[in-house]
PDB file of C-alpha atoms and ligand atoms in Angstrom:
ATOM      1  CA  MET A   1      26.526-133.245  -8.713  1.00 59.00           C
ATOM      2  CA  PRO A   2      25.289-136.696  -9.883  1.00 72.00           C
ATOM      3  CA  LYS A   3      28.927-137.573 -10.469  1.00 81.00           C
ATOM      4  CA  LEU A   4      29.688-136.764  -6.865  1.00 78.00           C
ATOM      5  CA  GLN A   5      26.788-138.893  -5.645  1.00 81.00           C
ATOM      6  CA  LYS A   6      28.022-141.803  -7.726  1.00 83.00           C
ATOM      7  CA  TYR A   7      31.438-141.369  -6.163  1.00 81.00           C
ATOM      8  CA  ILE A   8      29.989-141.312  -2.640  1.00 77.00           C
ATOM      9  CA  HIS A   9      27.993-144.442  -3.433  1.00 81.00           C
ATOM     10  CA  LYS A  10      31.146-146.174  -4.622  1.00 82.00           C
ATOM     11  CA  ILE A  11      32.998-145.220  -1.466  1.00 77.00           C
ATOM     12  CA  SER A  12      30.236-146.519   0.790  1.00 74.00           C
ATOM     13  CA  LYS A  13      30.322-149.815  -1.111  1.00 77.00           C
ATOM     14  CA  TYR A  14      34.060-150.098  -0.472  1.00 76.00           C
ATOM     15  CA  LYS A  15      33.452-149.233   3.163  1.00 67.00           C
ATOM     16  CA  LYS A  16      31.043-152.170   3.497  1.00 65.00           C
ATOM     17  CA  LYS A  17      33.529-154.515   1.846  1.00 71.00           C
ATOM     18  CA  LEU A  18      36.303-153.293   4.098  1.00 68.00           C
ATOM     19  CA  ARG A  19      34.163-153.811   7.194  1.00 61.00           C
ATOM     20  CA  LYS A  20      33.554-157.422   6.145  1.00 62.00           C
ATOM     21  CA  ILE A  21      37.285-157.999   5.760  1.00 64.00           C
ATOM     22  CA  LEU A  22      37.892-156.389   9.145  1.00 58.00           C
ATOM     23  CA  ASN A  23      35.366-158.676  10.751  1.00 57.00           C
ATOM     24  CA  ARG A  24      37.011-161.665   9.147  1.00 55.00           C
ATOM     25  CA  ILE A  25      40.491-160.854  10.439  1.00 55.00           C
ATOM     26  CA  GLY A  26      39.121-159.749  13.768  1.00 51.00           C
ATOM     27  CA  ILE A  27      36.758-161.592  16.026  1.00 44.00           C
ATOM     28  CA  SER A  28      33.333-162.913  15.256  1.00 41.00           C
ATOM     29  CA  TYR A  29      30.462-161.028  16.818  1.00 43.00           C
ATOM     30  CA  SER A  30      29.114-164.212  18.403  1.00 38.00           C
ATOM     31  CA  GLU A  31      31.684-163.667  21.111  1.00 51.00           C
ATOM     32  CA  GLU A  32      29.978-160.408  22.063  1.00 66.00           C
ATOM     33  CA  PHE A  33      29.152-159.899  25.704  1.00 79.00           C
ATOM     34  CA  GLU A  34      25.567-159.794  26.763  1.00 85.00           C
ATOM     35  CA  LEU A  35      25.316-157.799  29.944  1.00 90.00           C
ATOM     36  CA  ILE A  36      23.825-159.488  32.986  1.00 90.00           C
ATOM     37  CA  ASP A  37      22.639-157.286  35.823  1.00 87.00           C
ATOM     38  CA  GLU A  38      20.316-158.882  38.341  1.00 82.00           C
ATOM     39  CA  THR A  39      19.468-155.676  40.151  1.00 72.00           C
ATOM     40  CA  PRO A  40      19.400-152.703  37.795  1.00 66.00           C
ATOM     41  CA  LYS A  41      18.013-150.068  40.139  1.00 76.00           C
ATOM     42  CA  LYS A  42      17.407-146.474  39.219  1.00 85.00           C
ATOM     43  CA  LEU A  43      20.189-144.063  40.115  1.00 90.00           C
ATOM     44  CA  LEU A  44      19.687-142.387  43.477  1.00 94.00           C
ATOM     45  CA  LEU A  45      21.612-139.214  44.349  1.00 97.00           C
ATOM     46  CA  PRO A  46      23.776-138.477  46.261  1.00 98.00           C
ATOM     47  CA  CYS A  47      25.529-141.823  45.912  1.00 97.00           C
ATOM     48  CA  TYR A  48      28.757-143.736  46.363  1.00 98.00           C
ATOM     49  CA  LEU A  49      31.079-143.760  43.369  1.00 98.00           C
ATOM     50  CA  GLY A  50      33.882-146.277  42.839  1.00 98.00           C
ATOM     51  CA  ILE A  51      36.914-146.128  40.552  1.00 98.00           C
ATOM     52  CA  LEU A  52      38.577-149.306  39.322  1.00 98.00           C
ATOM     53  CA  PHE A  53      41.996-149.267  37.629  1.00 98.00           C
ATOM     54  CA  CYS A  54      42.725-151.765  34.844  1.00 97.00           C
ATOM     55  CA  GLY A  55      46.278-151.094  33.748  1.00 95.00           C
ATOM     56  CA  ASP A  56      49.597-149.607  34.650  1.00 93.00           C
ATOM     57  CA  PHE A  57      48.822-146.446  36.628  1.00 94.00           C
ATOM     58  CA  GLU A  58      50.241-144.657  39.626  1.00 94.00           C
ATOM     59  CA  ILE A  59      46.952-145.479  41.266  1.00 97.00           C
ATOM     60  CA  ASN A  60      47.029-143.559  44.534  1.00 96.00           C
ATOM     61  CA  ASN A  61      48.247-140.240  43.131  1.00 95.00           C
ATOM     62  CA  LEU A  62      45.936-140.418  40.171  1.00 97.00           C
ATOM     63  CA  PHE A  63      42.967-141.445  42.286  1.00 98.00           C
ATOM     64  CA  ASN A  64      43.458-138.489  44.633  1.00 98.00           C
ATOM     65  CA  LYS A  65      43.578-136.072  41.717  1.00 98.00           C
ATOM     66  CA  ILE A  66      40.440-137.564  40.105  1.00 98.00           C
ATOM     67  CA  LYS A  67      38.605-137.485  43.427  1.00 98.00           C
ATOM     68  CA  ILE A  68      39.406-133.821  44.092  1.00 98.00           C
ATOM     69  CA  TYR A  69      38.157-132.752  40.646  1.00 98.00           C
ATOM     70  CA  LEU A  70      35.022-134.903  40.714  1.00 98.00           C
ATOM     71  CA  ASN A  71      34.113-133.497  44.126  1.00 98.00           C
ATOM     72  CA  THR A  72      34.670-129.967  42.824  1.00 98.00           C
ATOM     73  CA  VAL A  73      32.609-130.283  39.640  1.00 98.00           C
ATOM     74  CA  TYR A  74      29.878-132.475  41.149  1.00 98.00           C
ATOM     75  CA  ASP A  75      29.893-130.862  44.581  1.00 97.00           C
ATOM     76  CA  SER A  76      27.802-132.853  47.119  1.00 97.00           C
ATOM     77  CA  PHE A  77      26.706-135.470  44.535  1.00 98.00           C
ATOM     78  CA  PHE A  78      28.791-138.188  46.203  1.00 98.00           C
ATOM     79  CA  PHE A  79      28.722-139.471  49.774  1.00 98.00           C
ATOM     80  CA  ASP A  80      32.190-140.724  48.987  1.00 98.00           C
ATOM     81  CA  ILE A  81      34.411-141.625  46.033  1.00 98.00           C
ATOM     82  CA  ARG A  82      36.140-144.923  46.652  1.00 98.00           C
ATOM     83  CA  ASN A  83      39.402-146.247  45.287  1.00 98.00           C
ATOM     84  CA  LEU A  84      38.662-149.823  44.205  1.00 98.00           C
ATOM     85  CA  GLY A  85      42.331-150.464  43.349  1.00 98.00           C
ATOM     86  CA  ALA A  86      43.683-152.554  40.515  1.00 98.00           C
ATOM     87  CA  TYR A  87      41.756-155.118  38.527  1.00 97.00           C
ATOM     88  CA  ASN A  88      43.700-157.915  36.914  1.00 93.00           C
ATOM     89  CA  PHE A  89      42.199-159.759  33.982  1.00 92.00           C
ATOM     90  CA  THR A  90      42.477-163.520  33.864  1.00 93.00           C
ATOM     91  CA  ALA A  91      44.140-164.646  30.619  1.00 91.00           C
ATOM     92  CA  GLU A  92      40.812-166.002  29.378  1.00 89.00           C
ATOM     93  CA  LEU A  93      38.855-162.839  30.043  1.00 91.00           C
ATOM     94  CA  PHE A  94      41.650-160.670  28.677  1.00 91.00           C
ATOM     95  CA  SER A  95      41.443-162.313  25.260  1.00 89.00           C
ATOM     96  CA  LYS A  96      37.656-162.488  25.163  1.00 89.00           C
ATOM     97  CA  GLY A  97      35.982-160.197  22.651  1.00 88.00           C
ATOM     98  CA  VAL A  98      39.305-158.814  21.441  1.00 88.00           C
ATOM     99  CA  LYS A  99      39.297-157.270  17.982  1.00 85.00           C
ATOM    100  CA  ARG A 100      42.467-156.984  15.975  1.00 81.00           C
ATOM    101  CA  GLU A 101      43.090-153.660  14.335  1.00 75.00           C
ATOM    102  CA  TYR A 102      45.233-153.462  11.244  1.00 66.00           C
ATOM    103  CA  LYS A 103      45.125-149.701  10.720  1.00 61.00           C
ATOM    104  CA  GLU A 104      47.834-149.055  13.267  1.00 54.00           C
ATOM    105  CA  MET A 105      50.060-151.831  12.003  1.00 48.00           C
ATOM    106  CA  LYS A 106      52.263-149.503  10.018  1.00 54.00           C
ATOM    107  CA  LYS A 107      53.079-147.485  13.089  1.00 57.00           C
ATOM    108  CA  SER A 108      53.654-150.419  15.405  1.00 56.00           C
ATOM    109  CA  SER A 109      55.349-153.744  15.063  1.00 60.00           C
ATOM    110  CA  GLY A 110      52.276-155.839  15.648  1.00 69.00           C
ATOM    111  CA  VAL A 111      48.517-155.852  15.572  1.00 76.00           C
ATOM    112  CA  ILE A 112      46.718-153.737  18.138  1.00 81.00           C
ATOM    113  CA  LYS A 113      44.237-155.689  20.227  1.00 85.00           C
ATOM    114  CA  ILE A 114      41.162-153.701  21.120  1.00 89.00           C
ATOM    115  CA  HIS A 115      38.767-154.641  23.890  1.00 93.00           C
ATOM    116  CA  PRO A 116      34.958-154.320  23.859  1.00 93.00           C
ATOM    117  CA  THR A 117      33.340-151.889  26.298  1.00 94.00           C
ATOM    118  CA  ASN A 118      30.820-154.559  27.333  1.00 94.00           C
ATOM    119  CA  LYS A 119      33.649-156.607  28.831  1.00 95.00           C
ATOM    120  CA  PHE A 120      34.405-153.704  31.155  1.00 96.00           C
ATOM    121  CA  TYR A 121      30.721-153.039  31.832  1.00 96.00           C
ATOM    122  CA  GLN A 122      30.155-156.607  33.045  1.00 95.00           C
ATOM    123  CA  ILE A 123      33.133-156.372  35.410  1.00 97.00           C
ATOM    124  CA  LEU A 124      31.832-153.002  36.611  1.00 97.00           C
ATOM    125  CA  ILE A 125      28.230-154.172  37.091  1.00 96.00           C
ATOM    126  CA  ASN A 126      29.418-157.038  39.268  1.00 96.00           C
ATOM    127  CA  LYS A 127      31.735-154.800  41.256  1.00 97.00           C
ATOM    128  CA  ARG A 128      29.077-152.085  41.662  1.00 96.00           C
ATOM    129  CA  ASN A 129      26.622-154.614  43.070  1.00 95.00           C
ATOM    130  CA  GLU A 130      29.265-156.242  45.271  1.00 95.00           C
ATOM    131  CA  GLU A 131      30.330-152.910  46.766  1.00 96.00           C
ATOM    132  CA  SER A 132      26.810-151.378  46.884  1.00 95.00           C
ATOM    133  CA  LEU A 133      27.840-148.371  44.804  1.00 96.00           C
ATOM    134  CA  GLY A 134      25.541-145.967  42.981  1.00 96.00           C
ATOM    135  CA  MET A 135      27.891-145.664  40.012  1.00 97.00           C
ATOM    136  CA  ILE A 136      31.274-146.952  38.950  1.00 98.00           C
ATOM    137  CA  ILE A 137      34.121-146.055  36.576  1.00 98.00           C
ATOM    138  CA  ALA A 138      36.908-148.129  35.068  1.00 98.00           C
ATOM    139  CA  LEU A 139      40.105-146.466  33.935  1.00 98.00           C
ATOM    140  CA  THR A 140      42.156-148.608  31.572  1.00 97.00           C
ATOM    141  CA  ASP A 141      45.281-148.182  29.479  1.00 94.00           C
ATOM    142  CA  LEU A 142      43.961-150.711  26.980  1.00 94.00           C
ATOM    143  CA  PRO A 143      42.416-149.601  23.701  1.00 92.00           C
ATOM    144  CA  ILE A 144      38.636-150.001  23.719  1.00 92.00           C
ATOM    145  CA  TYR A 145      35.948-150.284  21.072  1.00 90.00           C
ATOM    146  CA  SER A 146      32.261-149.692  21.532  1.00 90.00           C
ATOM    147  CA  SER A 147      30.096-152.782  21.914  1.00 89.00           C
ATOM    148  CA  SER A 148      27.082-150.836  20.698  1.00 86.00           C
ATOM    149  CA  GLU A 149      28.499-148.674  17.879  1.00 81.00           C
ATOM    150  CA  ASP A 150      30.004-150.815  15.131  1.00 72.00           C
ATOM    151  CA  ASN A 151      32.225-148.231  13.542  1.00 68.00           C
ATOM    152  CA  ILE A 152      33.853-146.548  16.475  1.00 69.00           C
ATOM    153  CA  LEU A 153      37.356-147.713  17.238  1.00 69.00           C
ATOM    154  CA  PHE A 154      39.671-146.310  19.888  1.00 72.00           C
ATOM    155  CA  LEU A 155      37.250-144.571  22.161  1.00 85.00           C
ATOM    156  CA  PHE A 156      38.362-142.181  24.867  1.00 93.00           C
ATOM    157  CA  GLY A 157      35.444-143.367  26.921  1.00 95.00           C
ATOM    158  CA  GLU A 158      31.882-144.626  26.983  1.00 95.00           C
ATOM    159  CA  THR A 159      29.023-144.692  29.462  1.00 95.00           C
ATOM    160  CA  HIS A 160      26.281-147.235  29.997  1.00 94.00           C
ATOM    161  CA  LEU A 161      23.472-145.205  31.523  1.00 94.00           C
ATOM    162  CA  LYS A 162      21.164-148.111  32.366  1.00 93.00           C
ATOM    163  CA  HIS A 163      23.872-149.982  34.223  1.00 94.00           C
ATOM    164  CA  ARG A 164      25.338-146.812  35.778  1.00 96.00           C
ATOM    165  CA  CYS A 165      28.909-147.510  34.744  1.00 96.00           C
ATOM    166  CA  CYS A 166      31.501-146.025  32.421  1.00 97.00           C
ATOM    167  CA  VAL A 167      34.942-146.799  31.090  1.00 97.00           C
ATOM    168  CA  VAL A 168      37.731-144.391  30.120  1.00 97.00           C
ATOM    169  CA  SER A 169      40.768-145.464  28.084  1.00 96.00           C
ATOM    170  CA  SER A 170      43.966-143.521  28.589  1.00 95.00           C
ATOM    171  CA  LEU A 171      45.707-145.084  25.596  1.00 90.00           C
ATOM    172  CA  LYS A 172      45.067-142.313  23.077  1.00 88.00           C
ATOM    173  CA  LEU A 173      45.312-139.609  25.711  1.00 91.00           C
ATOM    174  CA  ARG A 174      49.014-140.318  25.950  1.00 85.00           C
ATOM    175  CA  GLU A 175      49.555-139.440  22.284  1.00 66.00           C
ATOM    176  CA  LEU A 176      52.740-137.462  22.077  1.00 63.00           C
ATOM    177  CA  GLY A 177      52.483-133.803  21.322  1.00 56.00           C
ATOM    178  CA  LYS A 178      54.254-130.582  22.078  1.00 54.00           C
ATOM    179  CA  ASN A 179      55.135-130.040  25.726  1.00 58.00           C
ATOM    180  CA  GLU A 180      53.970-133.539  26.550  1.00 60.00           C
ATOM    181  CA  ASN A 181      54.264-134.352  30.193  1.00 77.00           C
ATOM    182  CA  ASN A 182      52.711-136.549  32.807  1.00 88.00           C
ATOM    183  CA  LYS A 183      50.702-133.706  34.293  1.00 90.00           C
ATOM    184  CA  LEU A 184      49.032-133.033  30.960  1.00 91.00           C
ATOM    185  CA  PHE A 185      48.324-136.745  30.520  1.00 93.00           C
ATOM    186  CA  GLU A 186      46.684-136.900  33.947  1.00 95.00           C
ATOM    187  CA  THR A 187      44.651-133.776  33.264  1.00 96.00           C
ATOM    188  CA  ARG A 188      43.298-135.391  30.101  1.00 96.00           C
ATOM    189  CA  ILE A 189      42.329-138.498  32.064  1.00 97.00           C
ATOM    190  CA  VAL A 190      40.566-136.349  34.656  1.00 98.00           C
ATOM    191  CA  LYS A 191      38.694-134.464  31.905  1.00 98.00           C
ATOM    192  CA  GLU A 192      37.441-137.640  30.266  1.00 97.00           C
ATOM    193  CA  ILE A 193      36.385-139.077  33.621  1.00 98.00           C
ATOM    194  CA  ILE A 194      34.503-135.877  34.505  1.00 98.00           C
ATOM    195  CA  HIS A 195      32.912-136.140  31.047  1.00 98.00           C
ATOM    196  CA  GLU A 196      31.720-139.747  31.461  1.00 97.00           C
ATOM    197  CA  VAL A 197      30.480-139.164  35.010  1.00 98.00           C
ATOM    198  CA  GLY A 198      28.690-136.150  33.542  1.00 98.00           C
ATOM    199  CA  HIS A 199      26.802-138.529  31.265  1.00 97.00           C
ATOM    200  CA  LEU A 200      25.827-140.697  34.228  1.00 97.00           C
ATOM    201  CA  ILE A 201      24.351-137.658  35.981  1.00 97.00           C
ATOM    202  CA  LEU A 202      23.185-135.402  33.120  1.00 97.00           C
ATOM    203  CA  GLY A 203      22.324-137.989  30.456  1.00 96.00           C
ATOM    204  CA  SER A 204      23.700-138.899  27.065  1.00 95.00           C
ATOM    205  CA  ASN A 205      23.692-135.455  25.400  1.00 96.00           C
ATOM    206  CA  HIS A 206      26.841-133.586  24.483  1.00 96.00           C
ATOM    207  CA  CYS A 207      27.305-129.864  24.966  1.00 98.00           C
ATOM    208  CA  PRO A 208      28.097-127.596  21.983  1.00 97.00           C
ATOM    209  CA  ASN A 209      30.093-125.175  24.142  1.00 97.00           C
ATOM    210  CA  GLU A 210      33.747-125.447  23.054  1.00 95.00           C
ATOM    211  CA  VAL A 211      35.266-125.230  26.502  1.00 97.00           C
ATOM    212  CA  CYS A 212      32.644-127.281  28.341  1.00 98.00           C
ATOM    213  CA  VAL A 213      33.877-130.636  29.634  1.00 98.00           C
ATOM    214  CA  MET A 214      30.677-132.194  28.231  1.00 98.00           C
ATOM    215  CA  ARG A 215      31.712-131.395  24.663  1.00 97.00           C
ATOM    216  CA  PHE A 216      32.498-134.503  22.606  1.00 95.00           C
ATOM    217  CA  SER A 217      36.194-134.847  21.770  1.00 94.00           C
ATOM    218  CA  ASN A 218      37.338-136.428  18.503  1.00 90.00           C
ATOM    219  CA  ASN A 219      41.025-136.180  19.302  1.00 90.00           C
ATOM    220  CA  VAL A 220      43.510-135.173  21.955  1.00 91.00           C
ATOM    221  CA  ASP A 221      43.648-131.562  20.757  1.00 92.00           C
ATOM    222  CA  GLU A 222      39.939-131.253  21.390  1.00 95.00           C
ATOM    223  CA  VAL A 223      40.413-132.746  24.851  1.00 95.00           C
ATOM    224  CA  ASP A 224      43.133-130.160  25.522  1.00 94.00           C
ATOM    225  CA  ASN A 225      40.947-127.333  24.271  1.00 96.00           C
ATOM    226  CA  LYS A 226      38.132-127.969  26.688  1.00 97.00           C
ATOM    227  CA  SER A 227      38.198-127.084  30.363  1.00 98.00           C
ATOM    228  CA  LEU A 228      37.817-129.322  33.410  1.00 98.00           C
ATOM    229  CA  ASP A 229      34.502-127.661  34.143  1.00 98.00           C
ATOM    230  CA  LEU A 230      30.876-127.630  33.122  1.00 98.00           C
ATOM    231  CA  CYS A 231      29.652-124.544  31.272  1.00 98.00           C
ATOM    232  CA  ASP A 232      26.932-122.331  32.772  1.00 98.00           C
ATOM    233  CA  LEU A 233      24.192-124.170  30.891  1.00 98.00           C
ATOM    234  CA  CYS A 234      25.333-127.619  32.043  1.00 98.00           C
ATOM    235  CA  ASN A 235      25.807-126.284  35.567  1.00 98.00           C
ATOM    236  CA  THR A 236      22.216-125.049  35.544  1.00 98.00           C
ATOM    237  CA  LYS A 237      21.110-128.547  34.483  1.00 98.00           C
ATOM    238  CA  LEU A 238      23.186-129.998  37.305  1.00 98.00           C
ATOM    239  CA  LEU A 239      21.519-127.715  39.844  1.00 97.00           C
ATOM    240  CA  GLY A 240      18.138-128.772  38.438  1.00 97.00           C
ATOM    241  CA  ILE A 241      19.021-132.418  39.050  1.00 97.00           C
ATOM    242  CA  GLN A 242      20.202-131.586  42.549  1.00 97.00           C
ATOM    243  CA  ASP A 243      16.869-129.857  43.156  1.00 97.00           C
ATOM    244  CA  SER A 244      14.872-132.812  41.868  1.00 96.00           C
ATOM    245  CA  TYR A 245      16.663-135.155  44.268  1.00 96.00           C
ATOM    246  CA  ASN A 246      16.311-132.698  47.145  1.00 95.00           C
ATOM    247  CA  PHE A 247      19.877-132.368  48.336  1.00 95.00           C
TER     248      PHE A 247
HETATM  249 ZN1  LIG B   1      30.377-138.135  25.709  1.00 95.47          ZN
HETATM  250 ZN1  LIG B   2      28.080-127.485  28.702  1.00 95.47          ZN
END
């Protein structure tokens, strides 16, 4: 046993070293985004929800599908779900906060550039205020890393509860598998959006139920294994929230 502990200690030392090297080849943390929100009001329900698309998507079809499912799972939680259309980064903003990832280099010709979630949150905060929305989602095909969790790369999605916004990245949801098709890809996107909106309404906890949409997914298989729906327990919580807001 002591031998094993020594081994684990050694590994964690290497991990620290590796992280330092990663930081050196990537960006410096001084470029990190600090979120500015002049009017962070508490979430009121029902509310208006907006969806912003940052990437190459068949926006109208996809939006309609997302809207139908969100209105089914979170029935009567939204006055309306609005299509905010495409967002185009300026060259300067696009490169800001970008981290270079070497792990994927073997598989691809170049370095993968990953974008910080805070960059999306700031865009979303501004847009949410501008459009007087209760909550807002960004869907992007860019790879994203968490601005708050150092070691998480390639997120499917993340939510900022205080600022009532979330971002979902479709990049890893497109991973090729058996019977891969566009319908499956879109279903995965819908699942992860239902999941992040679930956080905005139900809070930051994950559900242990294997088929519940609020279960945390480590990989695409786990996304495929869960349903598009909340489990009974999460649904009961949802009804409780509905009760507390009187609608
Ligand atoms: Zn989650
Ligand atoms: Zn659940």
